[in-house]
Amino acid sequence: MRTDLEFRRPELFGPVVFRPEFNAFQEINAAQAWSLFFTGSQEDKALGFNPEIGRFFTNALIAIGVSGVLLATFFTGQ
């Protein structure tokens, strides 16, 4: 009996970072990195290929960190 559930490439159902074609030490852009972060390494194209999206999330993270440090310094009185 043959079923259609016999998959030839089982690695396609795992995380993207463990696929042989992805894990070839190739460079990824910031949008792909944030896509991997937000999807738990399941998809690297979730945010598309626009580098501005990656820069936005990176700059937002930096701004949150800097504002947290400034607020902590201001409210502790040092």
Short mmCIF file of N, CA and C in Angstrom, two decimals:
data_model
loop_
_atom_site.label_atom_id
_atom_site.label_comp_id
_atom_site.label_asym_id
_atom_site.label_seq_id
_atom_site.Cartn_x
_atom_site.Cartn_y
_atom_site.Cartn_z
N MET A 1 0.84 -1.18 0.00
CA MET A 1 0.00 0.00 0.00
C MET A 1 0.89 1.25 0.00
N ARG A 2 0.64 2.14 -0.92
CA ARG A 2 1.41 3.37 -1.03
C ARG A 2 0.55 4.53 -0.57
N THR A 3 1.13 5.35 0.29
CA THR A 3 0.43 6.55 0.75
C THR A 3 1.18 7.78 0.24
N ASP A 4 0.51 8.89 0.27
CA ASP A 4 1.15 10.15 -0.14
C ASP A 4 1.92 10.79 1.01
N LEU A 5 2.01 10.13 2.13
CA LEU A 5 2.68 10.70 3.29
C LEU A 5 4.14 10.27 3.39
N GLU A 6 4.66 9.65 2.37
CA GLU A 6 6.07 9.27 2.37
C GLU A 6 6.87 10.45 1.80
N PHE A 7 7.48 11.19 2.69
CA PHE A 7 8.18 12.39 2.28
C PHE A 7 9.63 12.07 1.93
N ARG A 8 10.09 12.63 0.85
CA ARG A 8 11.46 12.39 0.40
C ARG A 8 12.48 13.22 1.18
N ARG A 9 12.09 14.42 1.59
CA ARG A 9 13.02 15.30 2.30
C ARG A 9 12.42 15.71 3.64
N PRO A 10 12.65 14.95 4.69
CA PRO A 10 12.05 15.28 5.99
C PRO A 10 12.60 16.55 6.60
N GLU A 11 13.78 17.03 6.16
CA GLU A 11 14.34 18.24 6.75
C GLU A 11 13.54 19.49 6.38
N LEU A 12 12.65 19.39 5.40
CA LEU A 12 11.83 20.54 5.03
C LEU A 12 10.81 20.89 6.11
N PHE A 13 10.56 19.97 7.02
CA PHE A 13 9.58 20.23 8.08
C PHE A 13 10.24 20.69 9.36
N GLY A 14 11.55 20.76 9.39
CA GLY A 14 12.28 21.24 10.56
C GLY A 14 12.63 22.71 10.42
N PRO A 15 13.39 23.22 11.37
CA PRO A 15 13.82 24.61 11.30
C PRO A 15 14.68 24.89 10.07
N VAL A 16 14.60 26.11 9.58
CA VAL A 16 15.32 26.52 8.37
C VAL A 16 16.82 26.43 8.58
N VAL A 17 17.29 26.76 9.77
CA VAL A 17 18.72 26.82 10.01
C VAL A 17 19.40 25.46 9.94
N PHE A 18 18.65 24.39 9.98
CA PHE A 18 19.24 23.06 9.89
C PHE A 18 19.13 22.45 8.50
N ARG A 19 18.59 23.17 7.56
CA ARG A 19 18.52 22.67 6.18
C ARG A 19 19.90 22.77 5.53
N PRO A 20 20.26 21.78 4.74
CA PRO A 20 21.61 21.80 4.13
C PRO A 20 21.87 23.00 3.23
N GLU A 21 20.87 23.45 2.48
CA GLU A 21 21.11 24.57 1.58
C GLU A 21 21.19 25.90 2.32
N PHE A 22 20.64 26.00 3.53
CA PHE A 22 20.73 27.23 4.30
C PHE A 22 22.02 27.27 5.11
N ASN A 23 22.41 26.16 5.66
CA ASN A 23 23.55 26.12 6.57
C ASN A 23 24.85 25.93 5.80
N ALA A 24 25.12 26.81 4.86
CA ALA A 24 26.35 26.75 4.07
C ALA A 24 27.20 27.99 4.33
N PHE A 25 27.10 28.56 5.51
CA PHE A 25 27.85 29.74 5.93
C PHE A 25 27.63 30.92 4.99
N GLN A 26 26.43 31.03 4.49
CA GLN A 26 26.10 32.18 3.64
C GLN A 26 25.63 33.33 4.53
N GLU A 27 25.84 34.53 4.04
CA GLU A 27 25.42 35.71 4.80
C GLU A 27 23.92 35.92 4.64
N ILE A 28 23.28 36.39 5.72
CA ILE A 28 21.87 36.73 5.67
C ILE A 28 21.74 38.20 6.04
N ASN A 29 20.67 38.81 5.57
CA ASN A 29 20.47 40.22 5.90
C ASN A 29 19.69 40.34 7.21
N ALA A 30 19.51 41.56 7.68
CA ALA A 30 18.85 41.78 8.96
C ALA A 30 17.38 41.35 8.93
N ALA A 31 16.72 41.51 7.79
CA ALA A 31 15.32 41.10 7.70
C ALA A 31 15.19 39.58 7.85
N GLN A 32 16.11 38.83 7.26
CA GLN A 32 16.09 37.38 7.42
C GLN A 32 16.39 36.98 8.86
N ALA A 33 17.32 37.68 9.49
CA ALA A 33 17.66 37.38 10.88
C ALA A 33 16.47 37.63 11.81
N TRP A 34 15.78 38.74 11.62
CA TRP A 34 14.61 39.02 12.44
C TRP A 34 13.47 38.04 12.13
N SER A 35 13.34 37.63 10.88
CA SER A 35 12.33 36.63 10.53
C SER A 35 12.60 35.33 11.26
N LEU A 36 13.86 34.91 11.28
CA LEU A 36 14.21 33.70 12.00
C LEU A 36 13.94 33.85 13.49
N PHE A 37 14.20 35.02 14.04
CA PHE A 37 13.95 35.26 15.46
C PHE A 37 12.46 35.21 15.78
N PHE A 38 11.65 35.91 15.00
CA PHE A 38 10.21 35.98 15.28
C PHE A 38 9.48 34.66 15.03
N THR A 39 9.96 33.85 14.11
CA THR A 39 9.28 32.59 13.79
C THR A 39 9.92 31.39 14.48
N GLY A 40 10.89 31.61 15.34
CA GLY A 40 11.54 30.50 16.03
C GLY A 40 12.33 29.62 15.09
N SER A 41 13.03 30.22 14.15
CA SER A 41 13.87 29.54 13.14
C SER A 41 13.08 28.69 12.17
N GLN A 42 11.80 28.96 12.02
CA GLN A 42 10.99 28.17 11.10
C GLN A 42 10.96 28.75 9.69
N GLU A 43 11.12 30.06 9.55
CA GLU A 43 11.01 30.69 8.22
C GLU A 43 11.94 31.89 8.17
N ASP A 44 12.71 32.00 7.10
CA ASP A 44 13.61 33.14 6.96
C ASP A 44 13.08 34.20 6.00
N LYS A 45 11.91 33.98 5.43
CA LYS A 45 11.35 34.92 4.47
C LYS A 45 10.04 35.54 4.96
N ALA A 46 9.76 35.45 6.26
CA ALA A 46 8.49 35.93 6.80
C ALA A 46 8.35 37.45 6.67
N LEU A 47 9.44 38.17 6.80
CA LEU A 47 9.39 39.63 6.69
C LEU A 47 9.78 40.13 5.30
N GLY A 48 10.02 39.23 4.39
CA GLY A 48 10.42 39.62 3.04
C GLY A 48 11.91 39.86 2.95
N PHE A 49 12.33 40.50 1.88
CA PHE A 49 13.75 40.74 1.65
C PHE A 49 14.12 42.21 1.72
N ASN A 50 13.20 43.05 2.17
CA ASN A 50 13.46 44.48 2.26
C ASN A 50 14.40 44.75 3.44
N PRO A 51 15.60 45.30 3.19
CA PRO A 51 16.53 45.54 4.30
C PRO A 51 16.06 46.62 5.27
N GLU A 52 15.13 47.47 4.85
CA GLU A 52 14.63 48.52 5.74
C GLU A 52 13.87 47.94 6.93
N ILE A 53 13.19 46.86 6.74
CA ILE A 53 12.45 46.23 7.85
C ILE A 53 13.43 45.74 8.90
N GLY A 54 14.50 45.11 8.47
CA GLY A 54 15.52 44.65 9.41
C GLY A 54 16.17 45.79 10.15
N ARG A 55 16.47 46.86 9.43
CA ARG A 55 17.06 48.03 10.09
C ARG A 55 16.09 48.66 11.09
N PHE A 56 14.80 48.67 10.76
CA PHE A 56 13.82 49.22 11.67
C PHE A 56 13.81 48.46 13.00
N PHE A 57 13.75 47.13 12.94
CA PHE A 57 13.72 46.35 14.17
C PHE A 57 15.03 46.47 14.95
N THR A 58 16.15 46.54 14.25
CA THR A 58 17.44 46.70 14.92
C THR A 58 17.52 48.06 15.60
N ASN A 59 17.13 49.11 14.90
CA ASN A 59 17.16 50.45 15.50
C ASN A 59 16.14 50.58 16.62
N ALA A 60 15.00 49.94 16.51
CA ALA A 60 14.01 49.97 17.59
C ALA A 60 14.56 49.29 18.85
N LEU A 61 15.27 48.19 18.68
CA LEU A 61 15.86 47.50 19.82
C LEU A 61 16.93 48.36 20.48
N ILE A 62 17.75 49.02 19.67
CA ILE A 62 18.77 49.92 20.21
C ILE A 62 18.12 51.09 20.94
N ALA A 63 17.07 51.67 20.37
CA ALA A 63 16.38 52.79 21.01
C ALA A 63 15.75 52.38 22.34
N ILE A 64 15.19 51.21 22.40
CA ILE A 64 14.60 50.73 23.65
C ILE A 64 15.69 50.55 24.71
N GLY A 65 16.82 50.02 24.31
CA GLY A 65 17.92 49.85 25.26
C GLY A 65 18.47 51.17 25.76
N VAL A 66 18.69 52.11 24.85
CA VAL A 66 19.22 53.42 25.24
C VAL A 66 18.23 54.17 26.12
N SER A 67 16.97 54.15 25.77
CA SER A 67 15.97 54.86 26.59
C SER A 67 15.84 54.19 27.96
N GLY A 68 15.97 52.89 28.02
CA GLY A 68 15.92 52.21 29.32
C GLY A 68 17.08 52.61 30.21
N VAL A 69 18.28 52.72 29.63
CA VAL A 69 19.44 53.15 30.39
C VAL A 69 19.29 54.59 30.86
N LEU A 70 18.81 55.45 29.97
CA LEU A 70 18.62 56.86 30.34
C LEU A 70 17.57 57.03 31.42
N LEU A 71 16.46 56.32 31.30
CA LEU A 71 15.42 56.41 32.33
C LEU A 71 15.89 55.85 33.66
N ALA A 72 16.63 54.76 33.63
CA ALA A 72 17.15 54.18 34.87
C ALA A 72 18.14 55.14 35.53
N THR A 73 18.97 55.80 34.73
CA THR A 73 19.92 56.76 35.28
C THR A 73 19.20 57.97 35.84
N PHE A 74 18.19 58.45 35.15
CA PHE A 74 17.46 59.63 35.59
C PHE A 74 16.68 59.36 36.88
N PHE A 75 16.00 58.23 36.97
CA PHE A 75 15.17 57.96 38.14
C PHE A 75 15.92 57.41 39.33
N THR A 76 17.15 56.97 39.17
CA THR A 76 17.93 56.55 40.33
C THR A 76 18.74 57.69 40.92
N GLY A 77 18.82 58.81 40.23
CA GLY A 77 19.47 60.00 40.74
C GLY A 77 20.99 59.97 40.65
N GLN A 78 21.55 59.15 39.82
CA GLN A 78 23.00 59.10 39.72
C GLN A 78 23.49 59.90 38.55
#
